[in-house]
XYZ file of C-alpha atoms in Angstrom:
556
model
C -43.108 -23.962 -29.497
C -39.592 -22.828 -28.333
C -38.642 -26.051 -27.147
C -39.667 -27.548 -30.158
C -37.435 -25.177 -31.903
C -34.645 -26.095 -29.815
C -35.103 -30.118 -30.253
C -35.130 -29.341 -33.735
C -31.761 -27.233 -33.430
C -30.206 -30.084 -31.305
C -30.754 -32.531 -34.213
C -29.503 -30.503 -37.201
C -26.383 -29.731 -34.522
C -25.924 -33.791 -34.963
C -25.350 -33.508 -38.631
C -22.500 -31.324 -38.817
C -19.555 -33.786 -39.059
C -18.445 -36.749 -37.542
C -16.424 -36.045 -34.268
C -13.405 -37.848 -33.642
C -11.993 -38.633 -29.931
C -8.018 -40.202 -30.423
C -6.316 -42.522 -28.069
C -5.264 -40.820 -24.756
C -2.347 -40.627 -23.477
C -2.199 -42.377 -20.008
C -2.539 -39.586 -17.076
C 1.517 -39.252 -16.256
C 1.735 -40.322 -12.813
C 3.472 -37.762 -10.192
C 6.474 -38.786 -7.942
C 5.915 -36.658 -4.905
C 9.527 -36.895 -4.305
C 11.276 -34.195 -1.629
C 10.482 -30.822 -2.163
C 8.094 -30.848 -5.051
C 5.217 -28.764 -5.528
C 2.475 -31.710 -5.808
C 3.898 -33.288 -2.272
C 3.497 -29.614 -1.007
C -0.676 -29.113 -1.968
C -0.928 -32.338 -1.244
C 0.411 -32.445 2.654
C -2.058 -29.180 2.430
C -4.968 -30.546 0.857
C -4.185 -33.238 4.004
C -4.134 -30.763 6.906
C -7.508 -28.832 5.349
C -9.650 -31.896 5.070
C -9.010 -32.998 8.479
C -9.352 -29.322 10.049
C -13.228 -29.625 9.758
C -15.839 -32.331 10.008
C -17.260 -32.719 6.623
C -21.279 -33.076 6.200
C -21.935 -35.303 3.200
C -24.648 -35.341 1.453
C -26.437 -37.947 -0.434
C -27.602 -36.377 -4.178
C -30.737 -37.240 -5.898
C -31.646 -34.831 -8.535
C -28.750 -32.824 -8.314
C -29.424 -31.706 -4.932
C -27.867 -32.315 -1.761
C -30.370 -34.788 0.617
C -29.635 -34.507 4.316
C -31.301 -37.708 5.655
C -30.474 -36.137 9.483
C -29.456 -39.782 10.017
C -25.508 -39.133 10.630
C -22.774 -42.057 10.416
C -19.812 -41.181 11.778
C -16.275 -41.517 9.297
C -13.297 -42.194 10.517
C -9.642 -42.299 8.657
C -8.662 -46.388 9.578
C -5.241 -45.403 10.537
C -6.746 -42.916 13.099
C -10.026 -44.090 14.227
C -10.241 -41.770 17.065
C -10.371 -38.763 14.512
C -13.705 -38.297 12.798
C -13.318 -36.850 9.257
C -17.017 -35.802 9.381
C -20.567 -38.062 8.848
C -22.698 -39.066 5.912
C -26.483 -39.171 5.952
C -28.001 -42.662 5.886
C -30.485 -42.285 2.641
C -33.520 -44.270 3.441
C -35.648 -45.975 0.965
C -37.685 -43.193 0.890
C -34.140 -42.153 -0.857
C -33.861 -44.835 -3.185
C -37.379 -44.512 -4.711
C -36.783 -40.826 -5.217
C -32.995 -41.530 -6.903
C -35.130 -44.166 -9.092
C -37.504 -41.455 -9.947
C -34.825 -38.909 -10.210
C -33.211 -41.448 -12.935
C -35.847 -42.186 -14.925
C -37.469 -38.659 -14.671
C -34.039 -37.638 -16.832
C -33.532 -40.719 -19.268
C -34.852 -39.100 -22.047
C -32.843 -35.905 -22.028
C -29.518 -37.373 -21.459
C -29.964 -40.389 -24.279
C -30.872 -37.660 -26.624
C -28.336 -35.558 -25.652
C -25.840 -35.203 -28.569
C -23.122 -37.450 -28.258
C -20.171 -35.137 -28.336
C -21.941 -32.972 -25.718
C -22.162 -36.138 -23.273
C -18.538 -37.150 -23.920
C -17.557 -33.382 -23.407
C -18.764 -33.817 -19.729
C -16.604 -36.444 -18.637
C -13.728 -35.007 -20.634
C -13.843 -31.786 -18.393
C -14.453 -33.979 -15.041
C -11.020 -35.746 -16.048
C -9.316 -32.218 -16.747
C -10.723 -30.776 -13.126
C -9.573 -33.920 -11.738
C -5.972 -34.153 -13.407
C -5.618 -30.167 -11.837
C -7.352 -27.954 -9.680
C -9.076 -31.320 -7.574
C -5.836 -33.618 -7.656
C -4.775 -32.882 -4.603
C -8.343 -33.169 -3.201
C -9.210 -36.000 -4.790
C -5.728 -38.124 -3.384
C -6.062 -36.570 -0.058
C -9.663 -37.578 0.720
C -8.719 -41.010 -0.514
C -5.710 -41.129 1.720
C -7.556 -40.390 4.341
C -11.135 -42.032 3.996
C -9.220 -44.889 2.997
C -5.796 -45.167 4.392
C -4.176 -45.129 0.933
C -0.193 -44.004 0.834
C 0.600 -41.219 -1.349
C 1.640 -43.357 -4.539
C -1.226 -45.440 -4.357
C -3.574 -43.005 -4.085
C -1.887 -41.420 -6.975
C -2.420 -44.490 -9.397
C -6.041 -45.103 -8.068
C -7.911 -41.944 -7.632
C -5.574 -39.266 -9.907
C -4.154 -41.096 -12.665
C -6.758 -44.234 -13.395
C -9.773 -42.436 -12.376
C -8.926 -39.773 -15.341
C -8.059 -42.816 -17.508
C -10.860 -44.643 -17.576
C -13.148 -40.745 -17.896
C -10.550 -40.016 -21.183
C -10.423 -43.710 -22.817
C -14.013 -44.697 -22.680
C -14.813 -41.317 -24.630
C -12.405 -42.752 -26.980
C -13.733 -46.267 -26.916
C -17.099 -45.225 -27.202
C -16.646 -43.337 -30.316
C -14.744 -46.364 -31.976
C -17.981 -48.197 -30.770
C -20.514 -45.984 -32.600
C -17.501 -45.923 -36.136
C -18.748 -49.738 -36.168
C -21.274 -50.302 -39.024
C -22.273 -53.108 -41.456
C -22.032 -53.219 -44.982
C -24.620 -52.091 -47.178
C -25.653 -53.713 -50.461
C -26.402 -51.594 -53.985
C -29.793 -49.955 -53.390
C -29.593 -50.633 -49.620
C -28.045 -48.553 -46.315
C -28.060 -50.541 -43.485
C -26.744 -48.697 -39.913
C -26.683 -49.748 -36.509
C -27.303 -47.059 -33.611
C -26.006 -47.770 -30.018
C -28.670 -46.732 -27.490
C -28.845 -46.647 -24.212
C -30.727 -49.976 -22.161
C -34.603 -49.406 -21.389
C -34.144 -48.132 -17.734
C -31.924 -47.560 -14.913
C -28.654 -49.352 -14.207
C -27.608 -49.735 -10.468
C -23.936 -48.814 -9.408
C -22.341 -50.495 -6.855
C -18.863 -49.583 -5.551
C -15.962 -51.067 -3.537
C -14.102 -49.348 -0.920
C -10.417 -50.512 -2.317
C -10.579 -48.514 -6.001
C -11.887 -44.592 -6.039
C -11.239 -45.452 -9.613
C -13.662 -47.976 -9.362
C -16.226 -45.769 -7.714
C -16.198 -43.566 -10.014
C -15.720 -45.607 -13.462
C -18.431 -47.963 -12.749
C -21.347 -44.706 -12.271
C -20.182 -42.956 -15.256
C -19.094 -45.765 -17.965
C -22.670 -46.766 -17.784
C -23.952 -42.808 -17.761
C -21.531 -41.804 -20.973
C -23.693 -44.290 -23.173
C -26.494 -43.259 -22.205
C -27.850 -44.272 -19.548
C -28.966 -43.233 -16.271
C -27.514 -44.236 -12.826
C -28.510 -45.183 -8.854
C -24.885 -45.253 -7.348
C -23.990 -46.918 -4.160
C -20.661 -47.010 -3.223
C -19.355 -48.574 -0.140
C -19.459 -46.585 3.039
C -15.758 -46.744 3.756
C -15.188 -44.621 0.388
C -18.123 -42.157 0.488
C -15.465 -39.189 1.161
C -13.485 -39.929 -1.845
C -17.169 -40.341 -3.993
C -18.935 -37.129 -2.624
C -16.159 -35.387 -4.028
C -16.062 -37.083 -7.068
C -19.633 -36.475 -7.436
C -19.328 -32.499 -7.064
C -16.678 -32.711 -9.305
C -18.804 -34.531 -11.780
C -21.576 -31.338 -11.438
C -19.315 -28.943 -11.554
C -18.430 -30.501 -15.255
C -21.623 -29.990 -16.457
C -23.534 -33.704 -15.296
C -27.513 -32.661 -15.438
C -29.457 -33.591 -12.621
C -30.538 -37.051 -11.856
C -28.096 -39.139 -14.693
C -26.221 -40.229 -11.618
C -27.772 -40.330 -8.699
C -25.633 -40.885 -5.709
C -27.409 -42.709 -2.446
C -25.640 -44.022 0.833
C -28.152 -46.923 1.620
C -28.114 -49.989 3.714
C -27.361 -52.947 0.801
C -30.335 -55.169 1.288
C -32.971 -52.306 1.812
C -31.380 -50.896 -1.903
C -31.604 -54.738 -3.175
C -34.917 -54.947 -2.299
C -36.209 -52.190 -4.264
C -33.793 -51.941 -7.121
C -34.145 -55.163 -8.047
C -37.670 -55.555 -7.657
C -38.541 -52.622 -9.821
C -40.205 -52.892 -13.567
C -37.393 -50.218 -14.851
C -34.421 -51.996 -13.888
C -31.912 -52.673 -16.883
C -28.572 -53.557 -14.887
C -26.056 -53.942 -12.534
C -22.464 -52.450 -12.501
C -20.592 -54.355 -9.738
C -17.537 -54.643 -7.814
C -17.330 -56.426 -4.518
C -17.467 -60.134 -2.750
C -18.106 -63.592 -4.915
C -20.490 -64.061 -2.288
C -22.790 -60.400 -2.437
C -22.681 -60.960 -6.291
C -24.049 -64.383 -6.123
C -26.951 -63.445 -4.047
C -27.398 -60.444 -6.273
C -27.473 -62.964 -9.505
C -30.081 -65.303 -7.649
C -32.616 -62.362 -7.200
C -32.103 -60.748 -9.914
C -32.937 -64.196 -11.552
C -35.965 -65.146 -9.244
C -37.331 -61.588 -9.983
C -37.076 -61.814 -14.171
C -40.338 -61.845 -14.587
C -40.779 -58.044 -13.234
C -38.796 -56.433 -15.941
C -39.214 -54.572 -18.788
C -35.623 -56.508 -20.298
C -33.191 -58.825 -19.436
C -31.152 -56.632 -17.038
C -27.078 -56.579 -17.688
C -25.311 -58.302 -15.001
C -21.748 -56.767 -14.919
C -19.447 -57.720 -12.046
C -15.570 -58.179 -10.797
C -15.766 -60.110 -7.525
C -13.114 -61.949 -5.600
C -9.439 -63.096 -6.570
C -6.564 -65.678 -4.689
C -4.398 -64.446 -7.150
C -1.024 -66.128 -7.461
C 2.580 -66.444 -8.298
C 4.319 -69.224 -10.189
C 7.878 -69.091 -9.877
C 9.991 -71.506 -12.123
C 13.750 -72.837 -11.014
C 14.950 -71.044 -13.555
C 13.625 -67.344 -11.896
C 15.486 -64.202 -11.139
C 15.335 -63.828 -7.021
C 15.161 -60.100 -6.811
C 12.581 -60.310 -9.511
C 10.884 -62.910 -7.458
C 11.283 -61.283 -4.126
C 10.044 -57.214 -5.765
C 7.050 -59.035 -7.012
C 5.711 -60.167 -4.213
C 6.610 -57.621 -1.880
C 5.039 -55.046 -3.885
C 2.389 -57.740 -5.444
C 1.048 -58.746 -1.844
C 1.310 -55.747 0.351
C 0.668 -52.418 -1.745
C -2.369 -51.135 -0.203
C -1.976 -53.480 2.873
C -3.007 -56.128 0.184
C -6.537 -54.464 -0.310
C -6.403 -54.981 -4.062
C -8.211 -57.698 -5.655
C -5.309 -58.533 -7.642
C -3.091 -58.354 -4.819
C -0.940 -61.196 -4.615
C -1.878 -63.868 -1.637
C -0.688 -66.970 -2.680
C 2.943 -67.883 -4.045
C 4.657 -71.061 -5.473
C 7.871 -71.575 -4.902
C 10.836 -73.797 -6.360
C 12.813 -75.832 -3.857
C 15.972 -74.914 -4.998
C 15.411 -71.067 -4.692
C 12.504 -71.120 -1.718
C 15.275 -70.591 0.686
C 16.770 -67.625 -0.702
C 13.740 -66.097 -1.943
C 12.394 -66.330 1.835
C 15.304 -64.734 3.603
C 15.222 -61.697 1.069
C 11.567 -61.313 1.414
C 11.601 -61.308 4.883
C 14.111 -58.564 5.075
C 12.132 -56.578 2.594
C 9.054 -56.582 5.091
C 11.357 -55.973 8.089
C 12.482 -52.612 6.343
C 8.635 -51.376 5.285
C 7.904 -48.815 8.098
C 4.250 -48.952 8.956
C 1.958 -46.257 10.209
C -0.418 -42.825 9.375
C -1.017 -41.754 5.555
C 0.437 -37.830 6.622
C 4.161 -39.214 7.493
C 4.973 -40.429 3.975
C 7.640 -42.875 4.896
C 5.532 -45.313 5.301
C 4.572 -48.010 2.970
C 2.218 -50.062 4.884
C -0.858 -47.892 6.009
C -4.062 -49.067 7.807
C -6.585 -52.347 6.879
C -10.015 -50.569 6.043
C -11.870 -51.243 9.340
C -12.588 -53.418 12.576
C -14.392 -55.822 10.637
C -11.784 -56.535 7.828
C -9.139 -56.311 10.901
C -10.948 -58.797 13.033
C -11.240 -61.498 9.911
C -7.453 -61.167 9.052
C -6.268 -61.416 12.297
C -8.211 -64.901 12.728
C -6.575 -66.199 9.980
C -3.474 -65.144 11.006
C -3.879 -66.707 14.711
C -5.147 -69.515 12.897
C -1.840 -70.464 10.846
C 0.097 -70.104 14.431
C -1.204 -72.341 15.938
C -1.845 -74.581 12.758
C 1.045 -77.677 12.494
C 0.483 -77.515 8.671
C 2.125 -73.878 8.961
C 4.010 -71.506 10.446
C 4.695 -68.031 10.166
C 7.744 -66.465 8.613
C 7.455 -62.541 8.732
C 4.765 -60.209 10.856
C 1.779 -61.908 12.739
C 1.383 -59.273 14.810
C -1.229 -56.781 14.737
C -2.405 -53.736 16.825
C -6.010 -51.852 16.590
C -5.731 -49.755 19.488
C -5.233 -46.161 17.324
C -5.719 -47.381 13.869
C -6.060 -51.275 12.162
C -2.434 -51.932 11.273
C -1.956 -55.631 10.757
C 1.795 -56.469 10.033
C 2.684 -57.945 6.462
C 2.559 -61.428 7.418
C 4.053 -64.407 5.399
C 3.061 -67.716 6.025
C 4.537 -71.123 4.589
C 2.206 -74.225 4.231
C 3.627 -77.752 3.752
C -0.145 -78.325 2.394
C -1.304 -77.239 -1.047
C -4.892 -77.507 0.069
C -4.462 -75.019 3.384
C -6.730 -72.312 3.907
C -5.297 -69.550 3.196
C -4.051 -70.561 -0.104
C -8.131 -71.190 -0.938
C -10.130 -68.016 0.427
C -10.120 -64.627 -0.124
C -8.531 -62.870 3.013
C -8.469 -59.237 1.557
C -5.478 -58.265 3.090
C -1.650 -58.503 3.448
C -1.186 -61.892 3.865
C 0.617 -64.430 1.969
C 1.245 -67.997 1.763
C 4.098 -69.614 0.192
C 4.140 -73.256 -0.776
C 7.510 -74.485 -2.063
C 7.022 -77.516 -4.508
C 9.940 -79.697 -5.821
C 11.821 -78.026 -8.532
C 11.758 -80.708 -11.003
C 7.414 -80.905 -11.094
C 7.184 -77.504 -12.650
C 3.717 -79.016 -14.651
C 2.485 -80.430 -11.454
C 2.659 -77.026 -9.610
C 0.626 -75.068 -12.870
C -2.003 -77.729 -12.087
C -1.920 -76.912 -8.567
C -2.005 -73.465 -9.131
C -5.375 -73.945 -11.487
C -7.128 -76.294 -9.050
C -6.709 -74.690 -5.924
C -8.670 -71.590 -5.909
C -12.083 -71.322 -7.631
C -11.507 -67.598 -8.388
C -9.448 -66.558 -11.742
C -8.431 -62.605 -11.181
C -4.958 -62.148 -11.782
C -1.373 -64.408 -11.532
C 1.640 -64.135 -12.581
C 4.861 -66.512 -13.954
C 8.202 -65.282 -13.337
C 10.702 -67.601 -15.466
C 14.181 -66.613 -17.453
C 13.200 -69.789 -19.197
C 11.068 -69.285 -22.511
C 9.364 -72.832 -22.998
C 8.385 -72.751 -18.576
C 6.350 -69.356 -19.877
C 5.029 -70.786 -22.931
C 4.024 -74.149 -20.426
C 2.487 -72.002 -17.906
C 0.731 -69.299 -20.180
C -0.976 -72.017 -22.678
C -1.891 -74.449 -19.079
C -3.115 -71.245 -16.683
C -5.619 -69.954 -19.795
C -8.290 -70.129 -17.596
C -6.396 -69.243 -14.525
C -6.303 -65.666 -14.355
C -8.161 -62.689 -16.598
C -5.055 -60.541 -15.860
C -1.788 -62.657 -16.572
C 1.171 -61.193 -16.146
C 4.909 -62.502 -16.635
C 8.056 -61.375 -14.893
C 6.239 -59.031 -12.669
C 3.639 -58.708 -9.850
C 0.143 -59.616 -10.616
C -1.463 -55.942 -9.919
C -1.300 -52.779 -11.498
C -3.514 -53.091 -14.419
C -3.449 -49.948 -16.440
C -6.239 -48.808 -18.702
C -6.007 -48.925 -22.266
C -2.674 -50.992 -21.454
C -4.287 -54.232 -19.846
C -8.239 -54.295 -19.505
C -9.137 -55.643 -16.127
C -11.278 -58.253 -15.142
C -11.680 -62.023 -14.375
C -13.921 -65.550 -15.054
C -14.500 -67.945 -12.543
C -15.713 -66.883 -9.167
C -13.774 -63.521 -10.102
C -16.473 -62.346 -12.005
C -17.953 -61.544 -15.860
C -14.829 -60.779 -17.079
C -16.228 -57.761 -18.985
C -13.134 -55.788 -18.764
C -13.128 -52.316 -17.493
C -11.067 -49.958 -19.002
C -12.236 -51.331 -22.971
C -14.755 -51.556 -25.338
C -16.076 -54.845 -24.083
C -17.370 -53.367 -20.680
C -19.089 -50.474 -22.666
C -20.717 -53.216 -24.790
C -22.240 -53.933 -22.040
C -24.742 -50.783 -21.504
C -25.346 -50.435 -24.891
C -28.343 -51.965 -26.949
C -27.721 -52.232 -30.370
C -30.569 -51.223 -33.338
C -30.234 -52.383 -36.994
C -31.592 -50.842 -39.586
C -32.505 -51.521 -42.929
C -33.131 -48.761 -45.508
C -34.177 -49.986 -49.183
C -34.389 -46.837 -52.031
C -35.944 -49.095 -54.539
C -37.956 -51.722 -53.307
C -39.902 -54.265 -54.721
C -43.047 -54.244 -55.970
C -44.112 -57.858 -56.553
C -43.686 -60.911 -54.949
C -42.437 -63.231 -57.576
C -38.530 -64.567 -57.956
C -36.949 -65.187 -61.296
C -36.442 -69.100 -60.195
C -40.322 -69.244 -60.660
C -39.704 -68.616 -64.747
C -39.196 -71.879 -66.720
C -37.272 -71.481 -70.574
């Protein structure tokens, strides 16, 4: 009888007023400059995380799940250090965080709205302060992030996209149709029939966390996977998400192999969707089952996902070289090129290739490479021996290709961490390799076209790659932007002109691309929330008929 009381309580508690969440204010990003108090507790929050070796956890119901089968973490510009070891979950594991999930659905859907969105809000407050420092350093570490970067990934856009999809949702649920005279017709937002499955890049701690809890603010409940080369940055964020107030089992936050998760995810009766960020070629797979399996479910799961990108630059004769030449150093080698709108293919004019080369290669010669803790360097550490091996074999294959040659770095070194050089190569063919697949790392290829077949490049640039992420067209010339923004529609989800082609900022440019790049269901808007919501109309009539006949029946 209590608890009836208190259900009761809850829903009079939803008729009070109508609560109102304003645009945010992007998180101000810090400099870290000399001396200042956030480079200070953050060169601490450094030296305590790698003082001890961490034991993380898997969480399934809110509690901490200690699998006793230990994989050893390593930062990847110091892989003789170990930063601690995660516990395998088995699929033992996965049933249980499926369980967990469900077990939990109907608590957190009914959960008042503002009392969901209050939740996140105070995760995004404990991340913006006490856990900043935390929350960069682990991310640093775990993934051999420089101080600025992890500063606009796991600080600054992970409290973004927490503050502007409270905002977004609320706009969602202010959408209603029109009602007629003696009519009220509403539409609620609810949550999808099920669970959705999270699963979560290494590059983006932003990512990791966004794509667990964009799904969980509207309702629904979560099975999170993120990759195992970010699990220190994610067990944090997960404790941080409890210590806001998360109940147990909404997100659910497992560390198992891929297919063995596959296999019973997407074979179960409760599964609603998929919130993905990783290869073209995991997502495609993932489609294909998920299709040959429709028959098991209870609806039509949601199949969200950002995949690959070859994302380039289009340079025009007309182009400002230190423009040019800041773009693509920045563009292509931020993060060791680890985005996946990192710049990795560029097209250059005849007339200004030469100059545009020279500069850029004295850029690269002046970025000092090494550790995340000595903060003079810009280029850090490639993720780990497999992305190092893969990089470096494209890399040995454009020396000894005739069709190339290479015009800054090439060399590469994995003996204490995976540092792989910037590396520039220059193609005399448009079709080459590396101007085609993803290589996930800080490589680029320049192809110089002849200045005076400006439209015959933007076709080249659209026909080349089968991905559409992000590119960019840096021109002083109005009509060669208006050419190559109207021709490159489909090109890129992310266009960008006079500037690199990364860097997306939430609530500023929504992320996301078509093609083999993915859904294009833009994280960090209302169209990716969309996405986990299921829409109900309803029709109220105060009068209603009581016959069946029509006036048109009548005759004079």
């Amino acid at each position: 009888m209590r608890k009836k009381r208190r259900n009761n309580f809850q829903i009079c508690i939803m008729n009070l007023g109508y609560f109102n969440y304003p645009l945010p204010v992007n998180e101000p990003v810090k400099s870290y400059a000399p001396g200042s108090l956030e480079k200070r507790l953050l060169k601490k929050a450094l030296a305590d995380l790698k003082s001890v070796e961490h034991d993380i956890p898997a969480f399934v119901d809110g509690k901490e799940i200690r699998s006793g089968n230990r994989v050893r973490m390593s930062a990847p510009h110091e892989h003789a250090h170990t930063l601690g070891y995660f516990h395998r979950s088995d699929k033992n594991h996965i049933h249980q965080a499926i369980d967990s999930a469900l077990k939990s659905k109907n608590s957190w859907e009914s959960m008042n709205w503002e009392n969901r969105a209050a939740i996140f809000l105070k995760a995004a407050d404990l991340l913006a302060g006490k856990y900043r420092s935390t929350m960069n350093a682990s991310t640093m570490l775990g993934q051999s992030k420089n101080a600025y970067q992890a500063e606009i990934d796991s600080a600054c856009e992970l409290i973004d996209f927490l503050r502007f999809n409270v905002h977004y949702l609320s706009e969602i649920y202010r959408q209603q149709p029109i009602s007629s005279p003696g009519i009220h017709n509403r539409i609620e937002y609810r949550s999808l029939e099920g669970f959705v499955l999270a699963i979560t890049p290494f590059n983006f701690t932003a990512i990791g966390g966004n794509l667990p809890t964009s799904a969980a603010l509207c309702g629904n409940v979560v099975v999170w996977k993120p990759a195992d080369t970010q699990i220190f940055s994610a067990y944090i964020f997960m404790k941080i998400l409890l210590e806001a107030g998360l109940p147990d089992g909404v997100i659910n936050l497992v560390y198992a192999d891929g297919p063995e998760l596959g296999e019973i995810c997407f074979s179960h009766h409760e599964f609603a969707g998929i919130h993905f960020t990783g290869s073209t070629a995991i997502f495609n797979s993932i489609w294909k089952t998920i299709g040959e399996n429709i028959g098991k479910y209870r609806s039509y799961p949601r199949i969200v996902g950002e995949t690959g990108g070859k994302d380039f630059v289009l340079v025009h004769k007309d182009a400002d070289v230190d423009v040019v030449v800041t773009a693509l150093a920045r563009g292509a080698f931020e993060f060791q090129g680890q985005k996946c709108s990192a710049a990795s293919r560029a097209y250059l004019p005849s007339n200004l290739a030469p100059v545009i080369k020279e500069k850029l290669v004295q850029v690269l010669q002046s970025m000092k490479m090494g550790p995340v803790e000595d903060f003079t360097n810009f280029i850090n550490a490639v993720i780990d021996e497999r992305s190092f091996d893969k990089i470096k074999g494209y890399i040995e294959r454009a020396a000894s290709d005739p069709k190339a040659k290479i015009l800054a770095g090439g060399k590469t070194d994995k003996t204490k961490g995976y540092f792989i050089q910037p590396t520039v190569i220059e193609t005399t063919d448009p079709e080459y390799v590396t101007l085609k697949e993803e290589i996930f790392g800080p490589v680029l290829t320049i192809f110089v076209y002849d200045e005076s077949t400006f439209e015959k490049a933007i076709n080249l640039v659209d026909s080349t790659s089968g991905y559409a992420l992000t590119g960019s067209i840096i021109s002083t010339n109005r009509s060669a932007i208006e050419m190559a923004t109207e021709k490159l529609r489909h090109a890129a989800g992310n266009f960008y002109i006079n500037d690199k082609p990364t860097g997306a900022v939430v609530g500023q440019q929504p992320f996301g691309g078509a093609r083999g790049s993915g859904t294009n269901d833009k994280a960090g808007s209302m169209l990716n929330l969309y996405r986990w919501l299921s829409a109900r109309t309803i029709k109220e009539t105060f009068d209603p008929p009581t016959g069946h006949e029509y006036p048109f029946l009548e005759e004079a």
